[in-house]
Each structure stands twice: as C-alpha cells, then as structure tokens.
Coordinates of C-alpha atoms and ligand atoms in Angstrom, one line a residue:
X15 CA 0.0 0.0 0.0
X16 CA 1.5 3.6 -0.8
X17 CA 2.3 5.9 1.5
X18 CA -0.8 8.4 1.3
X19 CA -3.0 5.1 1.5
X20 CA -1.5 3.9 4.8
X21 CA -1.6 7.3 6.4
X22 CA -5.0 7.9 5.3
X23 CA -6.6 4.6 6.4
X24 CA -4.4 5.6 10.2
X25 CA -6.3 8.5 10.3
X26 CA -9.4 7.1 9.0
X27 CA -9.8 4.7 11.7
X28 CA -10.5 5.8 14.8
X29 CA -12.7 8.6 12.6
X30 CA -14.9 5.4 11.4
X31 CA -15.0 3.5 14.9
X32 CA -16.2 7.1 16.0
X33 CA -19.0 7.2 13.1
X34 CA -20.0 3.4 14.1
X35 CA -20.3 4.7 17.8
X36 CA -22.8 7.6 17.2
X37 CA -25.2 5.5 15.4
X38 CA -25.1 2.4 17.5
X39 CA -25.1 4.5 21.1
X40 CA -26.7 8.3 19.9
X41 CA -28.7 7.5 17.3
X42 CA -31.7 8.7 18.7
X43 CA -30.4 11.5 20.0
X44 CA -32.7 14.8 18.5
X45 CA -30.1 17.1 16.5
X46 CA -32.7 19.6 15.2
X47 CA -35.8 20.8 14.4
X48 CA -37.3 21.5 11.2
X49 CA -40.1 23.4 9.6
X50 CA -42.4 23.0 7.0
X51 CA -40.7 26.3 5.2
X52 CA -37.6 24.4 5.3
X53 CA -38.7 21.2 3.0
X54 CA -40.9 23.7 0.6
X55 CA -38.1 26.0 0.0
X56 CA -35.2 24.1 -0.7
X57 CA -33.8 22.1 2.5
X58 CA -31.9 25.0 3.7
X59 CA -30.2 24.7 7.1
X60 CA -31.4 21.5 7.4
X61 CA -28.3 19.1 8.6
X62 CA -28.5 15.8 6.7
X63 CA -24.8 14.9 5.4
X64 CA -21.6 13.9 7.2
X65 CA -19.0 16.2 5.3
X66 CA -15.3 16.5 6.7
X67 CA -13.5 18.3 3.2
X68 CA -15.0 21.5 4.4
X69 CA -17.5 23.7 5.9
X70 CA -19.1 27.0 5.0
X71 CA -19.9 29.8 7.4
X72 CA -22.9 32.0 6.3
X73 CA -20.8 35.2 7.2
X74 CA -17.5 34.2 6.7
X75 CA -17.3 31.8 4.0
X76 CA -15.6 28.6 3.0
X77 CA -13.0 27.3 5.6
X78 CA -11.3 24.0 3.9
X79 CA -10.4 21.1 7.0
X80 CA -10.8 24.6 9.0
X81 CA -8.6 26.6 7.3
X82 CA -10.0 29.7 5.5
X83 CA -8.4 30.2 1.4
X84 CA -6.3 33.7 3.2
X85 CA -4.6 31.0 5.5
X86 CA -4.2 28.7 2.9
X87 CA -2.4 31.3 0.7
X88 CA 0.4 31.4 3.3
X89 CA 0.6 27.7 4.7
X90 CA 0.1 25.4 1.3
X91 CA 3.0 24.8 -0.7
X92 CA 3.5 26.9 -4.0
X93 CA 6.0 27.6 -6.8
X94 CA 6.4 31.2 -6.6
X95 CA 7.3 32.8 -3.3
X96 CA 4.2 35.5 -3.4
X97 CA 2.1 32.8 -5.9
X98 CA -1.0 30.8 -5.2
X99 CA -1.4 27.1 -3.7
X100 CA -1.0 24.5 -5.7
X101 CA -4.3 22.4 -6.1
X102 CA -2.4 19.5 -5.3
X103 CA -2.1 20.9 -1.7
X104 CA -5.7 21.3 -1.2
X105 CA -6.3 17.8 -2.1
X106 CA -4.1 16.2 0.1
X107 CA -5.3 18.5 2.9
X108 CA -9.2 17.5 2.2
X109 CA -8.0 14.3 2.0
X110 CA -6.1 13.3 5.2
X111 CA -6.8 17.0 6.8
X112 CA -3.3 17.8 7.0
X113 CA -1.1 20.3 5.7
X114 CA 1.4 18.8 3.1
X115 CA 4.6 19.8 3.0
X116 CA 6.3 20.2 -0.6
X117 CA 7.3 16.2 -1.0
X118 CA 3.5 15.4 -0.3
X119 CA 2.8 17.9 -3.0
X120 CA 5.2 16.5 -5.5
X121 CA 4.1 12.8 -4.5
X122 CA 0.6 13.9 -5.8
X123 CA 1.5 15.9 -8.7
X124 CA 3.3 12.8 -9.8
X125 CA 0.7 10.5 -9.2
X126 CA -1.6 12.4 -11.2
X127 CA 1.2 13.0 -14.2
X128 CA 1.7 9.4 -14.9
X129 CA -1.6 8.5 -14.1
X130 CA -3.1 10.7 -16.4
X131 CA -1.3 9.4 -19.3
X132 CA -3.5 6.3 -19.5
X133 CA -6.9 8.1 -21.2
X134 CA -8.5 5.0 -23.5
X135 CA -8.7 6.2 -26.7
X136 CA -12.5 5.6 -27.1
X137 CA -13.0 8.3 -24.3
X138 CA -11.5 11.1 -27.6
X139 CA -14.1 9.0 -30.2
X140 CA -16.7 9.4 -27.6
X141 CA -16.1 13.4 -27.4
X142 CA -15.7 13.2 -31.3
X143 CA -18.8 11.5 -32.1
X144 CA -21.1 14.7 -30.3
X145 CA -21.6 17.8 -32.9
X146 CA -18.7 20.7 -32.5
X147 CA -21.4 22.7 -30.8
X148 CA -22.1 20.7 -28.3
X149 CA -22.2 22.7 -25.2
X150 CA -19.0 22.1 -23.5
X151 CA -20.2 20.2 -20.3
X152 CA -22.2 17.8 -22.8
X153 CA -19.0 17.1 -24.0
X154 CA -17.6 16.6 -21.0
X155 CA -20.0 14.4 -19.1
X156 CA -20.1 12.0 -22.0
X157 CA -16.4 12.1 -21.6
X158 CA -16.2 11.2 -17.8
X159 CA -19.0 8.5 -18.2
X160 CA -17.0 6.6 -20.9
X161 CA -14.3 7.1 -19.0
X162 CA -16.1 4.5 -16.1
X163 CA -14.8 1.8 -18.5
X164 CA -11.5 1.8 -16.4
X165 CA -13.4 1.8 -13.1
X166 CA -11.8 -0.6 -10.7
X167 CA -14.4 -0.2 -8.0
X168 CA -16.8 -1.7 -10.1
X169 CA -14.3 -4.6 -10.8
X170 CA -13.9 -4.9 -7.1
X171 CA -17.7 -4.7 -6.7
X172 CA -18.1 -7.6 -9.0
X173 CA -15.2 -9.8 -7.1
X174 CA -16.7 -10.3 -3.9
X175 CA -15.2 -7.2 -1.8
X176 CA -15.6 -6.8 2.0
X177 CA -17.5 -3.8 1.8
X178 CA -15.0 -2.1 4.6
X179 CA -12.4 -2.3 2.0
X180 CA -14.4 -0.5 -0.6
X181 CA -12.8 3.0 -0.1
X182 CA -9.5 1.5 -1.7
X183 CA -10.9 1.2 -5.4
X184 CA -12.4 4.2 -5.0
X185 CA -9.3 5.8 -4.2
X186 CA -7.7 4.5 -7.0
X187 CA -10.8 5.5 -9.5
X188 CA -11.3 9.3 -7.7
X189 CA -7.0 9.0 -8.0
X190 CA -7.5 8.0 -11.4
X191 CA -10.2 10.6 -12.8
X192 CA -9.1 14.1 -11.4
X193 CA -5.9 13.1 -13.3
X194 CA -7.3 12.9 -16.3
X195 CA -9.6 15.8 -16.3
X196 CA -7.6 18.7 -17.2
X197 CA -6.6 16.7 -20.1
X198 CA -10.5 15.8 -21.1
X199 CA -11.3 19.7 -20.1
X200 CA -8.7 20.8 -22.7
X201 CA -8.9 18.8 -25.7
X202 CA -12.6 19.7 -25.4
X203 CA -11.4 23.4 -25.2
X204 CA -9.3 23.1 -28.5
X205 CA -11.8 20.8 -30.2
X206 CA -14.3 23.4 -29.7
X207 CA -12.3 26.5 -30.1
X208 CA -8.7 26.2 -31.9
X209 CA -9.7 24.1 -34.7
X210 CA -9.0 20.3 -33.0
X211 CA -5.3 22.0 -32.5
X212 CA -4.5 19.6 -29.9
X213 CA -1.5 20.4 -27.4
X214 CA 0.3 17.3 -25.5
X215 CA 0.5 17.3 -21.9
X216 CA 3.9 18.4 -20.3
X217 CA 4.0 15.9 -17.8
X218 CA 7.0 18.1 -15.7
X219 CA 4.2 21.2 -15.1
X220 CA 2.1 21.0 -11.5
X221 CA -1.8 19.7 -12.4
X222 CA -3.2 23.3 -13.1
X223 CA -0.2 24.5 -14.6
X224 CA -0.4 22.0 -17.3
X225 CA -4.4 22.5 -17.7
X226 CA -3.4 25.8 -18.6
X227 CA -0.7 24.6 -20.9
X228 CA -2.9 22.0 -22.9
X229 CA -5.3 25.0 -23.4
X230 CA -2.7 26.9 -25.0
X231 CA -2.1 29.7 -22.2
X232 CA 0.8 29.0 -21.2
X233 CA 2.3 32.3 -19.9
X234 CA 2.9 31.8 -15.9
X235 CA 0.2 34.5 -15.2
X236 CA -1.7 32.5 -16.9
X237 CA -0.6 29.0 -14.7
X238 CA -1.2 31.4 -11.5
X239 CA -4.8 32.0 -12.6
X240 CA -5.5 28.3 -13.2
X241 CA -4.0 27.1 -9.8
X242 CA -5.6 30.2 -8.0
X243 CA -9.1 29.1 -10.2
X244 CA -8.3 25.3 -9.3
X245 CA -8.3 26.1 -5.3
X246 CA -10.9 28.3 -4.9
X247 CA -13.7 26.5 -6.5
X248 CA -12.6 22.9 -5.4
X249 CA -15.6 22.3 -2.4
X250 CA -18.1 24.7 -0.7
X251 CA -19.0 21.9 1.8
X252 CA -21.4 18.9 1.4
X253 CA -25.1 20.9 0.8
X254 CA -24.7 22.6 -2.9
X255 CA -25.8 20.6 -5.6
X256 CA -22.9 19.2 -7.3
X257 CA -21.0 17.8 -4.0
X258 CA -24.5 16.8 -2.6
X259 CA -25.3 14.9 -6.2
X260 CA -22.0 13.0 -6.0
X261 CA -22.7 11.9 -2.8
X262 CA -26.1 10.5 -3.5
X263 CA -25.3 8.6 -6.7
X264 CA -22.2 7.3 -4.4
X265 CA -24.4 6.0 -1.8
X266 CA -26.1 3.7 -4.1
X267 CA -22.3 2.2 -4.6
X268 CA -22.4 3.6 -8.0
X269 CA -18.7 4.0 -9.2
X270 CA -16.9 7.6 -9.0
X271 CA -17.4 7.8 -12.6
X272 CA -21.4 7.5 -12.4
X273 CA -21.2 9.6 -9.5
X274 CA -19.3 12.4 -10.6
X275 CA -21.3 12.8 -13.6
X276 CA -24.2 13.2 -11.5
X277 CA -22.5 16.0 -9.8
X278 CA -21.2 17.5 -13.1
X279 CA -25.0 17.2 -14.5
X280 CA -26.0 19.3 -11.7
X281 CA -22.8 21.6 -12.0
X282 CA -24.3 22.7 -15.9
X283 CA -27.6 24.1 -14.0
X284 CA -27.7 28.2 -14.3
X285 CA -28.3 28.8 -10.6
X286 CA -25.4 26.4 -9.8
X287 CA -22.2 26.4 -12.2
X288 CA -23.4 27.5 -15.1
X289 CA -23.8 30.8 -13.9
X290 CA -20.2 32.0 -14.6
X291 CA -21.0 31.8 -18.2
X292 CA -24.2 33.3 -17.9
X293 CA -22.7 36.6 -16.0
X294 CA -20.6 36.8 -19.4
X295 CA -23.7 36.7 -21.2
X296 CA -25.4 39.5 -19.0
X297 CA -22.6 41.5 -19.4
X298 CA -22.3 41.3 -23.0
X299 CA -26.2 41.6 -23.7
X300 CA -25.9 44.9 -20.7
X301 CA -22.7 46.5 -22.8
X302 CA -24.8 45.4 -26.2
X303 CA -28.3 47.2 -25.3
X304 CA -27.0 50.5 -23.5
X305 CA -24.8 50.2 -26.3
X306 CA -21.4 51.1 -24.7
X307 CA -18.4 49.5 -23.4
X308 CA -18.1 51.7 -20.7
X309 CA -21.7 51.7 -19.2
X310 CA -22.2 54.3 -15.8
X311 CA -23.3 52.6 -13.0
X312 CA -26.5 54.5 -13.4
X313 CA -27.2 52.6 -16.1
X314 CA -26.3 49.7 -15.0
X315 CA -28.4 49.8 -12.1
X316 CA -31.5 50.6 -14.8
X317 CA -30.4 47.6 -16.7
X318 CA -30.4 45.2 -13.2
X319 CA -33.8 46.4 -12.3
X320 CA -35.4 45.8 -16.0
X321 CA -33.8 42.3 -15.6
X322 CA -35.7 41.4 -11.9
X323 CA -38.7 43.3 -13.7
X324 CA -38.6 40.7 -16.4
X325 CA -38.4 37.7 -14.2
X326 CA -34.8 36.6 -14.0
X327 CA -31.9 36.7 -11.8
X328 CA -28.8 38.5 -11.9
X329 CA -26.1 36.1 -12.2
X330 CA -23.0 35.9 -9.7
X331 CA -25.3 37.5 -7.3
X332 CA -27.1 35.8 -4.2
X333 CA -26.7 32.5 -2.4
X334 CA -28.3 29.9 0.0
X335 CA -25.8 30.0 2.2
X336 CA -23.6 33.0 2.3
X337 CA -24.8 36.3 3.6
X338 CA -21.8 38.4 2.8
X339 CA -19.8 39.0 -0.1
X340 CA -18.6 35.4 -1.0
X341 CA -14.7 35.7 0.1
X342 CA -13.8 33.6 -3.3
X343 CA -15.1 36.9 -4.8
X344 CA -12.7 39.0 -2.7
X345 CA -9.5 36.6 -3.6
X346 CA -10.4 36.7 -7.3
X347 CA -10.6 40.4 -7.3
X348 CA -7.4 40.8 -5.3
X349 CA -5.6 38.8 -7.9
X350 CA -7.2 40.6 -10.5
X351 CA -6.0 44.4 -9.0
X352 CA -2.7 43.0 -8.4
X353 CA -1.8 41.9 -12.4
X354 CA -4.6 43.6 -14.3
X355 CA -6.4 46.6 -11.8
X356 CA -7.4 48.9 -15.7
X357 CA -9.1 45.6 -17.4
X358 CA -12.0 46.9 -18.7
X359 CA -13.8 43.5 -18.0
X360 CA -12.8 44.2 -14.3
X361 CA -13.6 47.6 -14.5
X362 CA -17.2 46.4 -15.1
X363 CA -17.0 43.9 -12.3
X364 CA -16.3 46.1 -9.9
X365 CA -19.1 48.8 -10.7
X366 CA -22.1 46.0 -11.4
X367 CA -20.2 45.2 -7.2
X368 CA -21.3 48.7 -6.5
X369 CA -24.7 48.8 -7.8
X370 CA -26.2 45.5 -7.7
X371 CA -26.6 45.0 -4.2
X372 CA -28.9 47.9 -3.4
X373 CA -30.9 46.7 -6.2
X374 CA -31.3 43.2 -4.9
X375 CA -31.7 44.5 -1.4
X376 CA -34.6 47.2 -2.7
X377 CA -36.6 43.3 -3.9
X378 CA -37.1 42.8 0.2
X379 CA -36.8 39.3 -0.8
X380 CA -33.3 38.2 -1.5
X381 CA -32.1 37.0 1.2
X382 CA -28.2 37.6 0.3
X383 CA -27.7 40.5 -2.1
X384 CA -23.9 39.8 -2.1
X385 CA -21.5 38.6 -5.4
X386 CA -20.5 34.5 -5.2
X387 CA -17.8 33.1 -7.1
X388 CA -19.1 33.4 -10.0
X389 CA -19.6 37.1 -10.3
X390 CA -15.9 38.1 -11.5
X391 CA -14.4 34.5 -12.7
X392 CA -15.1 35.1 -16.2
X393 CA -13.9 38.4 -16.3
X394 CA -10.7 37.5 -14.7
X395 CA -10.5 34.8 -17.4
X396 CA -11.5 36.5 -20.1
X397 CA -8.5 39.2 -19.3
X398 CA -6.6 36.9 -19.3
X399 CA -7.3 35.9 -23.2
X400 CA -9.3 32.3 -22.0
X401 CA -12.4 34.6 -22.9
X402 CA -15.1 31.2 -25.1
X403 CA -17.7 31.5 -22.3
X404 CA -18.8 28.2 -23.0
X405 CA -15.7 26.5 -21.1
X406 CA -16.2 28.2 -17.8
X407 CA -18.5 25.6 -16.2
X408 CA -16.2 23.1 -17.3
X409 CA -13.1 25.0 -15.7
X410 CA -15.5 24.9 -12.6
X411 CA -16.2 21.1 -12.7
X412 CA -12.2 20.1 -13.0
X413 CA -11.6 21.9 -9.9
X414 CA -14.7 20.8 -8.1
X415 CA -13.3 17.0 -8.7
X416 CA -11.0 17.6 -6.2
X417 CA -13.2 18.1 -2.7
X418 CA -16.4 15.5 -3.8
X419 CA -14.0 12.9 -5.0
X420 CA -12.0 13.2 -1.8
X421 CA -15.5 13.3 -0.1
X422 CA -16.4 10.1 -1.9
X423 CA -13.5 7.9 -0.6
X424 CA -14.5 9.3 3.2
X425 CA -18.2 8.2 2.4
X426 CA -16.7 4.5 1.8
X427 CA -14.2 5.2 4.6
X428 CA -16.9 5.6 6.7
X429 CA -19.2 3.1 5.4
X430 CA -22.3 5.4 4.8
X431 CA -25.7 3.4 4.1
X432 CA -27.5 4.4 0.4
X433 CA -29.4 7.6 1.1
X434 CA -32.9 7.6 1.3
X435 CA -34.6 10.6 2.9
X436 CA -38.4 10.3 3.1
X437 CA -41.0 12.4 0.9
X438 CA -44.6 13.3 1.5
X439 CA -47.1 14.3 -1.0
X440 CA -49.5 17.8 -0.4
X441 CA -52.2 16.6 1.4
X442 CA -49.9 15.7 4.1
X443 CA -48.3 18.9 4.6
X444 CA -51.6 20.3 5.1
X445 CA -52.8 17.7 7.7
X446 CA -49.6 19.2 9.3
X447 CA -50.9 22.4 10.0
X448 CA -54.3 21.4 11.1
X449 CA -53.1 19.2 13.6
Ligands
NMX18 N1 -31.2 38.0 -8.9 C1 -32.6 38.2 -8.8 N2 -33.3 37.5 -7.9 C2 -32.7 36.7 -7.0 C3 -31.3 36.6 -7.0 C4 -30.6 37.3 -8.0 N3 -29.2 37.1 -8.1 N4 -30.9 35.8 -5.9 C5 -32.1 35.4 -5.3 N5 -33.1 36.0 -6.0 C6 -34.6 35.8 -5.7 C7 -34.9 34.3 -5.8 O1 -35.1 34.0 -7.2 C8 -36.1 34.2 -5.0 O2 -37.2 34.7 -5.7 P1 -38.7 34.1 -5.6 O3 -39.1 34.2 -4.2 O4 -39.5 35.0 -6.5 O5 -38.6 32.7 -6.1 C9 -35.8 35.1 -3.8 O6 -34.8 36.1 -4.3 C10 -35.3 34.4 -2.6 O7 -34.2 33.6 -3.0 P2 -33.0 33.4 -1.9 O8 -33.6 32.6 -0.8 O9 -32.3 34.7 -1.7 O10 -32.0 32.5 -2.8 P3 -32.0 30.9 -3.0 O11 -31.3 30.3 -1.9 O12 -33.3 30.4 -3.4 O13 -31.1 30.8 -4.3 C11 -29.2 31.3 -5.7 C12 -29.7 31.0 -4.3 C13 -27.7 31.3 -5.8 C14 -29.7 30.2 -6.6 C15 -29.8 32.7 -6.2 O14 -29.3 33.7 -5.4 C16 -29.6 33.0 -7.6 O15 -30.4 32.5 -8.5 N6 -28.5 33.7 -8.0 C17 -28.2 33.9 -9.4 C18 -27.5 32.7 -10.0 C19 -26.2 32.4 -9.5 O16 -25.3 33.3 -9.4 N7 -25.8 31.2 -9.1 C20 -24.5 30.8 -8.7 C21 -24.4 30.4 -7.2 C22 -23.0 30.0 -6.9 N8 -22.6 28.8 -7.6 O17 -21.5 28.8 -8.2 O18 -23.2 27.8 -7.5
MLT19 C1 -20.7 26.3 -4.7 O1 -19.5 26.6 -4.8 O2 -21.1 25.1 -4.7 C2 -21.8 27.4 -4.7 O3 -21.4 28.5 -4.1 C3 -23.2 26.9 -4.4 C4 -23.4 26.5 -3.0 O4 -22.5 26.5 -2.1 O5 -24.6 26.2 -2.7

C-alpha cells in the first residue's frame, strides 16, 4: 500500500469507529428541528450529510479542514514565493486533513502525471462522435462516463469485496479521474475552439499549470490564474448541488465515474455552475443594449432592475448560504487588482459590485444581495485571453473534482448506508398544519 494510502486509512480509523459509535449509542439522539418552510423552500439549514473536506460559514465563508483560502495562501506549498497554492495541496489536505509539506505535494502531482497518461482512446471518439457545438459540459459528461470503463471499483464490486475495504478502489478511481480531467477539459477546449489544434501534456508542469498549458495559455500568469481558479472552486461543503449529487449517486455504490457525472449534470444548471458563463452573457447583452463598453453605473443599475422586472436573476449575485460578499469573490478580485487593476472587464465587475446590491436589497426578498464566485471569474479569465464563455462551467467542474472525490472515498471510509430521505405528498403537509 503507498504511503498516502496507509496514512489515510491511520487516520481514518478511529474517525470510522467514532461514526459506528454515534449510530449504535446516539442514534436517537434529537439534533434539530425542522419546519415546513424548510422542505418547501429548498432544505436550507437542514443538517443531513456527514462532510469532513469543508465547511461554510454563512458570514465568513468557506474554511477548507478549517482553514480559511487567506490562510491557505500562506501555509500550502507553492511555486512562486508571493504565488498561489498549488491544487495538489488542497487535495491532500481534504484528504487526510493535514497540511502537506512540498514532497507530499510533489508525491501527488506525480501521481496524477503518470496516471493521467493512460486516457483509453474511445474516451477522444466518444467526445468526437457529439456535434462541435455541443455545449461544452455535454461534451464533457459523455467524456467522464466513458471514462467509467476503467473503473476498478466496479471490478472490485463484481469480485466479492468486504464492503469495509471498498474505499481502496475508490481511491484509485477518484485518483484516477481528477488526473485525467484537465486533459479531457482541454482537448474539449481546442476541439471546440482552436480548430481540434490539440497540445500534449507536459507531464514536468504541476496539475493546473499543465491544464493551462494543454489550453494553449501558457504564460505563468496565466498558470497562477488556473492554480488560483483550481483552489478556490474545489468544495463549498457537502449541501450545494454538485457535491451533494456525487454523494447521493455514491451512496447507491455507484462508481466515481457515475457519481461524478451526476455532480457534473447538476454543476451545468444556471443557478449552480453554469452561472459564470451566464454573468458573461449578462454582461455582453448589458454592454450590447445600453450600447457602450463603458456603461455608468447609473445605467447599469437601470439595466439590473429591467432584468428582476422581467423575471430573471442577476447572475453571480445571491446564495443559499452566504450572507456576505462570497470571500472567493474577494480573492479573485485581489488577484485581479494585483496583475490587471485597468481591465475593462474588471472595470465592469467592480461597478455591477457597486450597484447591484442595493438593487437586490430594494426586492425585500433576496435573502443575500452579495456577489459568489461566479460574479468576476469570467472576467478574470477572459483578461486573461481564455475569454469562449462556453468552457467556464467546465473549468469549474475540473476543480470541483478535487473536494467531492475526496468526499467520496470518506463516504466509503466511513461506510455510509444508500441515502434515502423520506418524501410526503400535499395533502400531508396540510394535515400538518391542522393538527
Ligand atoms: N437576482 C434576482 N433574484 C434573486 C437573486 C438574484 N441574483 N438571488 C435570489 N433571488 C430571488 C430568488 O429567485 C427568490 O425569488 P422568488 O421568491 O420570487 O422565487 C428570492 O430572491 C429568494 O431567494 P434566496 O432565498 O435569496 O435565494 P436561493 O437560496 O433560493 O437561491 C441562488 C440561491 C444562488 C440560486 C440565487 O441567489 C440565484 O439565483 N443567483 C443567481 C444565479 C447564481 O449566481 N448562481 C450561482 C451560485 C454560486 N454557484 O456557483 O453555485
Ligand atoms: C458552490 O460553490 O457550490 C456554490 O457557491 C453553491 C453552494 O454552495 O450552494
């Protein structure tokens, strides 16, 4: 067994003995209670997963194994002295919930190197067989599904495994697919948008740095932006709906591949991932129809309240869970004024930032008028010349690989029972409120 193996089944143990012991000796203990708003509008705050990769703070925001992204900017390892962590870093920490020091870092940039030289070529002739203008995450779903081929869980499945020693295949599949992701993200990048040009990996460059490389930016700001891009959106704890689709396909035993699709189904939704390349599209249709570049935020603050008026959201704005500005906004926009502060994309950014809040706030009904993640990612890209829209929620679902996966292999660690919440049909929920 290899060394992160070992050290994560030590630390797994007592962890599971502990999970065993709150079912068998608490499980009636009441943790909660919930209300009738809470099922009808969406399950908010309702507790009902086991997540350890990371938590989320309605104030403060997303704290990975407890660690907030401006810690994590100082303690994970990095190439450049002042750079950004290297996704690798997050991983192992998510994984075994300790810091890694550089070898750690280099063990799993390694691993995923070699291991993501071993695509099967019907995963490209899957991917080639769906029309050029096949949005992007159609593309890559197909691709991750016929990549479940290789899946050695389901081989293990099939053999007779004890069902304690299930997390091991997993590893090895979860191991196996965020390896070969960048690699599916960007030949589906130059299929779509440089002509099939493809470019080989460089199997020397860090995981992100070679994404960025194989998309055919390969200037190091560039490789700063994808690690930077790659750590940020990895997990925002167990609730949102890609994590919490990967965990429910999972619990059925399905095979990471099945399961990550799931998550990656949900991920191409417009009020989930799909809205970084639908704040692009606002923007453009905003600049377009006031018919400037350079729109005054009076304008922009018309434009924002014809858009409610008609019916629709405002993209990047609002969330379930935060109530402040999302702090993967804040890190994004720091990067942004340190290499490009006069990008007229960012420009934009920051005065939609100064007008759409009062506007959402002057609805009385959204509950958090604040920008997410997704409010200033494609500008950032787009400045820096990856600016085909259409590959953003892809971007997005490489780097969310990195905390469901690693969730995925707890949920076996654990040995967490197929999910099966109960549901109720009208009339009942009436009879509730008689009663
Ligand atoms: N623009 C206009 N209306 C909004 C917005 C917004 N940005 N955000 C919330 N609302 C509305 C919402 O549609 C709902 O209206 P109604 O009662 O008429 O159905 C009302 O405000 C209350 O919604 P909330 O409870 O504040 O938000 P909820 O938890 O239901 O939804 C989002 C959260 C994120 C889905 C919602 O804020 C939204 O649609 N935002 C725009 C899309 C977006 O940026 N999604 C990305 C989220 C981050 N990510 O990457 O996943
Ligand atoms: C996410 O990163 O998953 C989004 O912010 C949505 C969420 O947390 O619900």
């Amino acid at each position: 067994m290899d060394y992160l193996k070992k050290k994560l089944l030590d630390i797994a143990t007592p962890e599971v003995e502990t999970v065993r012991k709150l079912v068998k000796e608490h499980g009636d203990t009441v943790i909660q209670e919930i209300t009738m708003g809470q099922v009808l509008t969406g399950m908010k705050g309702i507790v009902g997963l086991l997540t350890c990769t990371s938590k989320l703070d309605p104030e403060e925001g997303i704290r990975f194994r407890g660690y907030s992204i401006n810690e994590l900017k100082e303690k994970l390892p990095r190439i450049h002295e002042d750079g950004e962590p290297l996704p690798e870093g997050i991983f192992y920490l998510m994984l075994t919930g300790e810091l890694p020091t550089n070898e750690d870092v280099k063990y799993v940039s390694n691993q995923w190197a070699q291991r993501a030289q071993s695509i099967p070529s019907h995963v490209f002739n899957v991917i080639e067989a769906l029309p050029i203008d096949a949005h992007p995450m159609i593309q890559f779903n197909n691709a991750i599904l016929a990549m479940s081929t290789e899946s050695q869980f389901r081989k293990a499945h099939l053999t007779g495994m004890d069902k304690k020693d299930y997390w091991d295949p997993m590893y090895e599949g979860v191991m196996d697919l965020i390896a070969r992701l960048p690699v599916i993200a960007a030949y589906i990048y130059r299929r779509v948008f440089h002509n099939g040009n493809h470019i080989a990996a460089d199997p020397s460059l860090d995981w992100a740095g070679n994404l960025a490389h194989m998309m055919g930016h390969s200037s190091e700001e560039a490789k700063r932006l994808m690690r930077l891009y790659m750590v940020i959106h990895s997990d925002h704890e167990g609730g949102n709906v890609s994590a919490h689709a990967t965990h429910l396909v999972g619990s059925a035993l399905s095979n990471p591949y099945y399961s990550f699709a799931a998550g990656m189904n949900g991920l191409a939704g417009p009020l989930h991932g799909m809205a970084n390349q639908d704040v692009m599209h606002w923007l453009n249709k905003l600049k377009r129809e006031i018919g400037t570049d350079d729109p005054s935020e009076e304008q922009i603050k018309k434009y924002a309240e014809e858009t409610i008026a008609k019916g629709q959201v405002i993209p990047g704005y609002g969330h379930a869970v935060l109530r402040k500005t999302d702090p993967r906004f804040q890190v994004q926009l720091d990067f942004a004024n340190k290499y490009i502060p006069d990008a007229p994309y960012i420009k934009l950014a920051n005065k939609i930032y100064n007008v759409v809040p009062e506007v959402l706030k002057s609805t009385g009904k959204v509950q958090n008028p604040w920008p997410n993640v997704d409010a200033i990612s494609g500008s950032l890209l787009t400045s820096f010349g990856i600016d085909e829209y259409r590959i953003y929620t892809v971007l997005f679902g490489v780097s969310r690989s990195l905390g469901v996966l690693t969730q995925l292999i707890w949920d076996r660690l654990y040995g967490l029972p197929i999910e099966r919440p109960k549901s109720q049909n009208l009339q009942w929920f009436e009879d509730q409120v008689k009663k």
